[in-house]
């Protein structure tokens, strides 16, 4: 059985290998003779420090019994003494496959919501797909455990890479799809767009409540670093006309969002790097208007050295549907 495990030097990216071999073979440490755990996931070996990042820790591999079944405990290991996640190949005809087990520990004094991006790779290290998992409401001082299904997609993944971990106080986390906050407003950011040095991220506001919501002007935006502290040295502009290639944004006008209505705005900037220290903003605290409840989004703004961020006015937007249960705002 070939094994591999590494932490990419200088990149902060964790790589863990799920080694998939033929059914009936032995995992390292098993007794001689036919394996009694054919088609079951193996155990974790690795240094605990190398398998953790920002409160997220890969702890083992478990067996999934197809779409209808839940994760099993076969081969799961509570300890992590050395660097690999090992697993035997699971029979595809039976719909069984290995999933990575991971935990999320919140050391903060309030509940946090975590968003973890995993990359699934083949044995040669080629990326097959990315999977984003959100773990909401991890209580202060608590640990929750989850499994990441590595089956499906293109090819057969044998490695799992933690690409990114974002965490924000749960009281300011974006609402999950289908959920409506007590404010009656769901605010999210998209993945953004880029062209010739121009960067644009969309902000999306939905009235999922039961009352009309009056809106006028620009989103109230605050820039935050990795520790959720304010980022200085960046001028926040009302409008995008002074951002090269962004064009003039529409002037503000009064809007009233009925239940199910939506509005949109954009953040626009150039990521040009010249003299000075480049600025990266991992988090943005957004309020629809002064006095509204804040939401922290994580668009990862690479502002270069330009020192300016343009914010367009809210404009009415189309909605994908109105299937949410209204709540009083």
Short mmCIF file of C-alpha atoms in Angstrom, two decimals:
data_model
loop_
_atom_site.label_atom_id
_atom_site.label_comp_id
_atom_site.label_asym_id
_atom_site.label_seq_id
_atom_site.Cartn_x
_atom_site.Cartn_y
_atom_site.Cartn_z
CA UNK A 1 0.00 0.00 0.00
CA UNK A 2 1.38 3.35 -1.02
CA UNK A 3 0.97 6.22 1.36
CA UNK A 4 1.45 9.95 1.12
CA UNK A 5 0.74 12.94 3.33
CA UNK A 6 2.03 16.47 3.25
CA UNK A 7 1.46 20.04 4.40
CA UNK A 8 2.22 22.38 1.48
CA UNK A 9 5.14 24.53 2.58
CA UNK A 10 4.31 28.18 3.00
CA UNK A 11 0.78 27.83 1.65
CA UNK A 12 -1.18 26.99 4.80
CA UNK A 13 -2.94 24.27 2.78
CA UNK A 14 -3.44 20.94 4.45
CA UNK A 15 -3.30 17.78 2.34
CA UNK A 16 -4.52 14.46 3.69
CA UNK A 17 -4.56 11.28 1.60
CA UNK A 18 -7.39 8.81 1.59
CA UNK A 19 -5.61 5.73 0.29
CA UNK A 20 -8.03 3.43 -1.46
CA UNK A 21 -6.85 -0.13 -2.13
CA UNK A 22 -8.58 -3.37 -3.11
CA UNK A 23 -11.22 -4.92 -0.89
CA UNK A 24 -9.90 -7.59 1.46
CA UNK A 25 -6.41 -6.13 1.79
CA UNK A 26 -4.95 -5.15 5.12
CA UNK A 27 -4.45 -1.66 6.47
CA UNK A 28 -1.14 -0.96 8.17
CA UNK A 29 -1.22 -2.30 11.70
CA UNK A 30 -3.73 -5.09 10.92
CA UNK A 31 -2.98 -8.69 11.85
CA UNK A 32 -1.72 -11.07 9.14
CA UNK A 33 -4.34 -12.99 7.20
CA UNK A 34 -7.57 -11.94 5.44
CA UNK A 35 -8.96 -8.66 6.63
CA UNK A 36 -12.19 -8.80 8.59
CA UNK A 37 -12.96 -5.21 7.56
CA UNK A 38 -13.05 -5.54 3.77
CA UNK A 39 -14.94 -2.62 2.29
CA UNK A 40 -14.55 -0.57 5.46
CA UNK A 41 -12.67 2.62 6.06
CA UNK A 42 -9.29 2.50 7.70
CA UNK A 43 -7.83 4.47 10.58
CA UNK A 44 -6.16 7.83 10.87
CA UNK A 45 -2.44 8.16 11.50
CA UNK A 46 -0.87 11.55 11.78
CA UNK A 47 0.48 14.38 13.86
CA UNK A 48 -2.45 16.25 15.40
CA UNK A 49 -0.85 19.63 14.74
CA UNK A 50 -0.52 18.92 11.01
CA UNK A 51 -4.18 17.90 10.68
CA UNK A 52 -5.75 21.04 12.12
CA UNK A 53 -6.44 24.55 10.88
CA UNK A 54 -8.41 27.41 12.46
CA UNK A 55 -10.38 25.07 14.69
CA UNK A 56 -11.08 22.50 11.95
CA UNK A 57 -9.40 19.11 12.44
CA UNK A 58 -9.50 16.00 10.26
CA UNK A 59 -9.96 13.11 12.65
CA UNK A 60 -10.61 9.97 10.62
CA UNK A 61 -12.52 8.14 7.92
CA UNK A 62 -15.95 6.55 8.16
CA UNK A 63 -18.07 4.40 5.89
CA UNK A 64 -21.20 5.68 4.19
CA UNK A 65 -23.89 3.22 3.19
CA UNK A 66 -25.16 4.97 0.06
CA UNK A 67 -27.57 7.86 -0.13
CA UNK A 68 -30.09 6.44 2.32
CA UNK A 69 -27.67 5.35 5.02
CA UNK A 70 -25.83 7.40 7.56
CA UNK A 71 -22.11 7.37 8.36
CA UNK A 72 -20.83 4.22 10.03
CA UNK A 73 -18.11 3.87 12.61
CA UNK A 74 -16.03 1.31 10.74
CA UNK A 75 -12.36 2.00 11.11
CA UNK A 76 -12.80 5.36 12.81
CA UNK A 77 -9.95 6.34 15.08
CA UNK A 78 -10.16 8.75 17.99
CA UNK A 79 -6.43 9.49 18.11
CA UNK A 80 -4.23 11.05 15.46
CA UNK A 81 -0.64 9.97 16.15
CA UNK A 82 1.15 10.34 12.57
CA UNK A 83 -0.05 11.94 9.17
CA UNK A 84 -2.36 9.86 7.00
CA UNK A 85 -5.96 9.01 6.55
CA UNK A 86 -5.98 5.43 5.24
CA UNK A 87 -8.92 3.55 3.82
CA UNK A 88 -9.64 0.36 1.94
CA UNK A 89 -11.51 0.64 -1.35
CA UNK A 90 -15.24 0.40 -0.83
CA UNK A 91 -17.39 -1.69 -3.21
CA UNK A 92 -19.06 0.72 -5.61
CA UNK A 93 -21.78 -1.81 -6.48
CA UNK A 94 -23.01 -1.68 -2.90
CA UNK A 95 -23.05 2.10 -2.91
CA UNK A 96 -20.49 2.21 -0.10
CA UNK A 97 -17.73 4.76 0.06
CA UNK A 98 -15.40 6.50 2.46
CA UNK A 99 -16.04 9.87 4.01
CA UNK A 100 -13.57 12.07 5.84
CA UNK A 101 -14.47 12.71 9.45
CA UNK A 102 -13.66 16.17 10.76
CA UNK A 103 -14.37 18.23 13.85
CA UNK A 104 -14.86 21.94 14.46
CA UNK A 105 -13.87 23.44 17.81
CA UNK A 106 -14.89 26.95 18.81
CA UNK A 107 -12.53 28.50 21.37
CA UNK A 108 -14.32 31.87 21.28
CA UNK A 109 -16.66 33.20 23.96
CA UNK A 110 -19.73 33.21 21.69
CA UNK A 111 -21.22 30.89 19.05
CA UNK A 112 -19.49 30.94 15.67
CA UNK A 113 -20.48 29.70 12.23
CA UNK A 114 -17.74 28.03 10.19
CA UNK A 115 -17.47 27.70 6.41
CA UNK A 116 -14.88 25.15 5.29
CA UNK A 117 -13.78 24.60 1.69
CA UNK A 118 -12.39 21.14 0.92
CA UNK A 119 -10.76 20.13 -2.36
CA UNK A 120 -11.04 16.51 -3.52
CA UNK A 121 -8.09 15.22 -5.55
CA UNK A 122 -7.05 12.01 -7.26
CA UNK A 123 -3.95 10.02 -6.35
CA UNK A 124 -1.77 12.21 -8.61
CA UNK A 125 -2.93 15.33 -6.80
CA UNK A 126 -5.21 16.56 -9.60
CA UNK A 127 -8.24 18.46 -8.36
CA UNK A 128 -11.58 16.76 -9.05
CA UNK A 129 -13.98 19.10 -7.26
CA UNK A 130 -14.35 21.50 -4.34
CA UNK A 131 -16.89 21.03 -1.58
CA UNK A 132 -18.02 23.83 0.75
CA UNK A 133 -19.47 22.87 4.10
CA UNK A 134 -21.10 25.27 6.55
CA UNK A 135 -21.21 24.33 10.22
CA UNK A 136 -23.58 26.79 11.91
CA UNK A 137 -23.89 27.75 15.55
CA UNK A 138 -20.88 26.03 17.12
CA UNK A 139 -21.27 27.01 20.76
CA UNK A 140 -18.59 28.70 22.83
CA UNK A 141 -16.03 26.14 23.97
CA UNK A 142 -17.79 23.32 22.13
CA UNK A 143 -16.73 20.80 19.47
CA UNK A 144 -19.02 19.41 16.77
CA UNK A 145 -18.22 16.50 14.46
CA UNK A 146 -19.14 16.11 10.80
CA UNK A 147 -18.36 13.85 7.86
CA UNK A 148 -17.42 14.92 4.33
CA UNK A 149 -18.59 12.49 1.66
CA UNK A 150 -15.80 11.95 -0.90
CA UNK A 151 -17.87 9.84 -3.31
CA UNK A 152 -19.33 10.99 -6.62
CA UNK A 153 -18.11 13.68 -8.97
CA UNK A 154 -15.43 13.20 -11.61
CA UNK A 155 -13.13 10.25 -11.02
CA UNK A 156 -12.48 8.78 -7.60
CA UNK A 157 -10.95 11.13 -4.99
CA UNK A 158 -8.11 9.77 -2.89
CA UNK A 159 -6.97 12.98 -1.21
CA UNK A 160 -8.70 15.75 0.67
CA UNK A 161 -7.31 19.26 0.95
CA UNK A 162 -8.54 21.98 3.30
CA UNK A 163 -8.44 25.06 1.09
CA UNK A 164 -9.98 27.64 3.38
CA UNK A 165 -11.69 28.17 6.74
CA UNK A 166 -13.87 31.20 7.45
CA UNK A 167 -15.57 31.80 10.80
CA UNK A 168 -17.88 34.58 11.94
CA UNK A 169 -20.05 35.14 15.01
CA UNK A 170 -23.28 33.24 14.42
CA UNK A 171 -25.33 36.33 15.27
CA UNK A 172 -23.81 38.03 12.18
CA UNK A 173 -23.51 35.03 9.86
CA UNK A 174 -25.41 34.99 6.54
CA UNK A 175 -28.62 32.96 6.75
CA UNK A 176 -28.59 29.56 5.12
CA UNK A 177 -30.64 29.03 1.98
CA UNK A 178 -34.26 28.49 2.94
CA UNK A 179 -33.83 30.15 6.36
CA UNK A 180 -35.10 33.59 7.24
CA UNK A 181 -33.46 35.60 10.05
CA UNK A 182 -35.54 37.27 12.74
CA UNK A 183 -34.91 40.59 10.96
CA UNK A 184 -36.84 39.29 7.94
CA UNK A 185 -33.86 40.10 5.70
CA UNK A 186 -31.42 37.66 4.12
CA UNK A 187 -28.15 39.29 3.00
CA UNK A 188 -25.49 37.36 1.07
CA UNK A 189 -22.49 37.98 -1.20
CA UNK A 190 -21.72 36.14 -4.42
CA UNK A 191 -18.38 34.73 -5.62
CA UNK A 192 -17.58 37.83 -7.62
CA UNK A 193 -16.30 38.47 -11.12
CA UNK A 194 -12.99 39.64 -12.55
CA UNK A 195 -11.86 41.20 -15.81
CA UNK A 196 -8.60 43.03 -16.66
CA UNK A 197 -7.81 43.92 -13.05
CA UNK A 198 -11.36 45.00 -12.21
CA UNK A 199 -12.96 43.04 -9.39
CA UNK A 200 -16.70 43.08 -8.61
CA UNK A 201 -18.61 41.30 -5.84
CA UNK A 202 -22.39 41.38 -5.68
CA UNK A 203 -24.39 41.95 -2.51
CA UNK A 204 -27.88 40.46 -2.49
CA UNK A 205 -30.70 41.40 -0.12
CA UNK A 206 -33.98 39.46 0.07
CA UNK A 207 -37.03 40.41 2.08
CA UNK A 208 -38.04 37.01 3.43
CA UNK A 209 -40.21 38.58 6.11
CA UNK A 210 -43.90 39.43 6.16
CA UNK A 211 -43.67 43.24 6.01
CA UNK A 212 -42.48 45.68 3.32
CA UNK A 213 -38.95 46.98 3.85
CA UNK A 214 -38.01 50.56 2.92
CA UNK A 215 -34.53 51.02 1.53
CA UNK A 216 -32.64 54.02 0.21
CA UNK A 217 -29.04 54.76 -0.62
CA UNK A 218 -25.97 52.60 -0.17
CA UNK A 219 -25.08 49.54 1.90
CA UNK A 220 -23.18 50.46 5.06
CA UNK A 221 -19.87 48.65 4.68
CA UNK A 222 -17.04 47.96 7.16
CA UNK A 223 -13.82 46.13 6.25
CA UNK A 224 -12.46 43.50 8.66
CA UNK A 225 -9.24 41.50 8.96
CA UNK A 226 -8.82 37.82 9.90
CA UNK A 227 -9.46 38.65 13.56
CA UNK A 228 -12.58 40.66 12.61
CA UNK A 229 -10.86 43.93 13.48
CA UNK A 230 -11.40 47.06 11.33
CA UNK A 231 -9.05 47.46 8.35
CA UNK A 232 -7.73 50.98 7.89
CA UNK A 233 -6.14 52.74 4.95
CA UNK A 234 -8.96 52.02 2.46
CA UNK A 235 -11.30 54.75 1.19
CA UNK A 236 -14.87 53.51 0.79
CA UNK A 237 -16.54 55.42 -2.06
CA UNK A 238 -20.23 55.94 -2.60
CA UNK A 239 -20.65 54.91 -6.19
CA UNK A 240 -18.25 53.15 -8.54
CA UNK A 241 -17.59 55.95 -11.05
CA UNK A 242 -14.08 56.59 -9.68
CA UNK A 243 -13.07 52.92 -10.04
CA UNK A 244 -11.43 52.55 -13.50
CA UNK A 245 -13.44 50.36 -15.89
CA UNK A 246 -16.28 49.95 -13.35
CA UNK A 247 -18.46 52.62 -14.93
CA UNK A 248 -20.89 54.91 -13.15
CA UNK A 249 -23.35 53.17 -10.89
CA UNK A 250 -27.00 54.22 -10.81
CA UNK A 251 -27.83 57.05 -8.40
CA UNK A 252 -29.73 56.02 -5.27
CA UNK A 253 -33.49 56.03 -5.32
CA UNK A 254 -36.09 55.00 -2.75
CA UNK A 255 -37.05 51.34 -2.81
CA UNK A 256 -39.72 49.43 -0.95
CA UNK A 257 -39.16 45.69 -0.97
CA UNK A 258 -42.41 43.77 -0.56
CA UNK A 259 -42.31 40.34 1.08
CA UNK A 260 -40.37 38.22 -1.40
CA UNK A 261 -38.76 41.28 -3.01
CA UNK A 262 -35.03 41.72 -3.50
CA UNK A 263 -32.34 44.34 -4.03
CA UNK A 264 -28.72 44.19 -5.16
CA UNK A 265 -25.57 46.31 -4.89
CA UNK A 266 -21.95 45.82 -5.90
CA UNK A 267 -18.49 46.26 -4.43
CA UNK A 268 -15.99 47.25 -7.12
CA UNK A 269 -12.22 47.76 -6.99
CA UNK A 270 -8.97 47.42 -8.89
CA UNK A 271 -6.38 45.00 -7.54
CA UNK A 272 -3.45 46.87 -9.09
CA UNK A 273 -0.22 46.59 -7.10
CA UNK A 274 2.25 49.46 -7.27
CA UNK A 275 4.08 51.25 -4.45
CA UNK A 276 3.03 50.38 -0.94
CA UNK A 277 1.75 47.33 0.89
CA UNK A 278 -1.08 45.35 -0.77
CA UNK A 279 -4.26 45.11 1.28
CA UNK A 280 -6.38 41.97 1.54
CA UNK A 281 -9.75 42.13 3.27
CA UNK A 282 -11.12 38.67 4.16
CA UNK A 283 -14.39 39.87 5.72
CA UNK A 284 -16.89 42.67 5.13
CA UNK A 285 -19.54 43.69 7.65
CA UNK A 286 -22.62 44.90 5.76
CA UNK A 287 -25.77 46.65 6.94
CA UNK A 288 -28.59 47.26 4.46
CA UNK A 289 -28.89 50.76 5.96
CA UNK A 290 -27.93 52.62 9.12
CA UNK A 291 -29.31 50.92 12.21
CA UNK A 292 -30.04 47.60 10.47
CA UNK A 293 -28.68 44.30 11.78
CA UNK A 294 -25.18 43.59 10.41
CA UNK A 295 -24.14 40.54 8.41
CA UNK A 296 -20.51 39.51 7.91
CA UNK A 297 -19.72 38.12 4.46
CA UNK A 298 -16.37 36.70 3.36
CA UNK A 299 -15.62 37.76 -0.23
CA UNK A 300 -11.83 37.94 0.33
CA UNK A 301 -11.17 41.32 -1.28
CA UNK A 302 -7.68 41.58 -2.78
CA UNK A 303 -7.47 45.36 -3.01
CA UNK A 304 -3.85 45.61 -4.14
CA UNK A 305 -2.35 49.01 -3.33
CA UNK A 306 -5.13 51.16 -4.79
CA UNK A 307 -6.66 51.92 -1.38
CA UNK A 308 -10.19 52.43 -2.75
CA UNK A 309 -13.39 50.41 -2.77
CA UNK A 310 -16.50 51.56 -4.64
CA UNK A 311 -19.97 50.67 -3.35
CA UNK A 312 -22.98 51.04 -5.63
CA UNK A 313 -26.43 52.09 -4.48
CA UNK A 314 -29.11 49.49 -3.86
CA UNK A 315 -31.25 48.74 -6.88
CA UNK A 316 -34.27 46.54 -7.31
CA UNK A 317 -33.42 42.98 -8.35
CA UNK A 318 -35.23 39.92 -9.60
CA UNK A 319 -35.80 37.03 -7.20
CA UNK A 320 -35.18 33.34 -7.80
CA UNK A 321 -38.43 32.47 -6.08
CA UNK A 322 -40.56 33.12 -3.05
CA UNK A 323 -40.68 29.74 -1.36
CA UNK A 324 -39.49 30.91 2.05
CA UNK A 325 -41.77 30.93 5.02
CA UNK A 326 -42.31 34.62 5.95
CA UNK A 327 -41.34 35.81 9.37
CA UNK A 328 -42.20 39.04 11.09
CA UNK A 329 -39.51 41.69 10.74
#
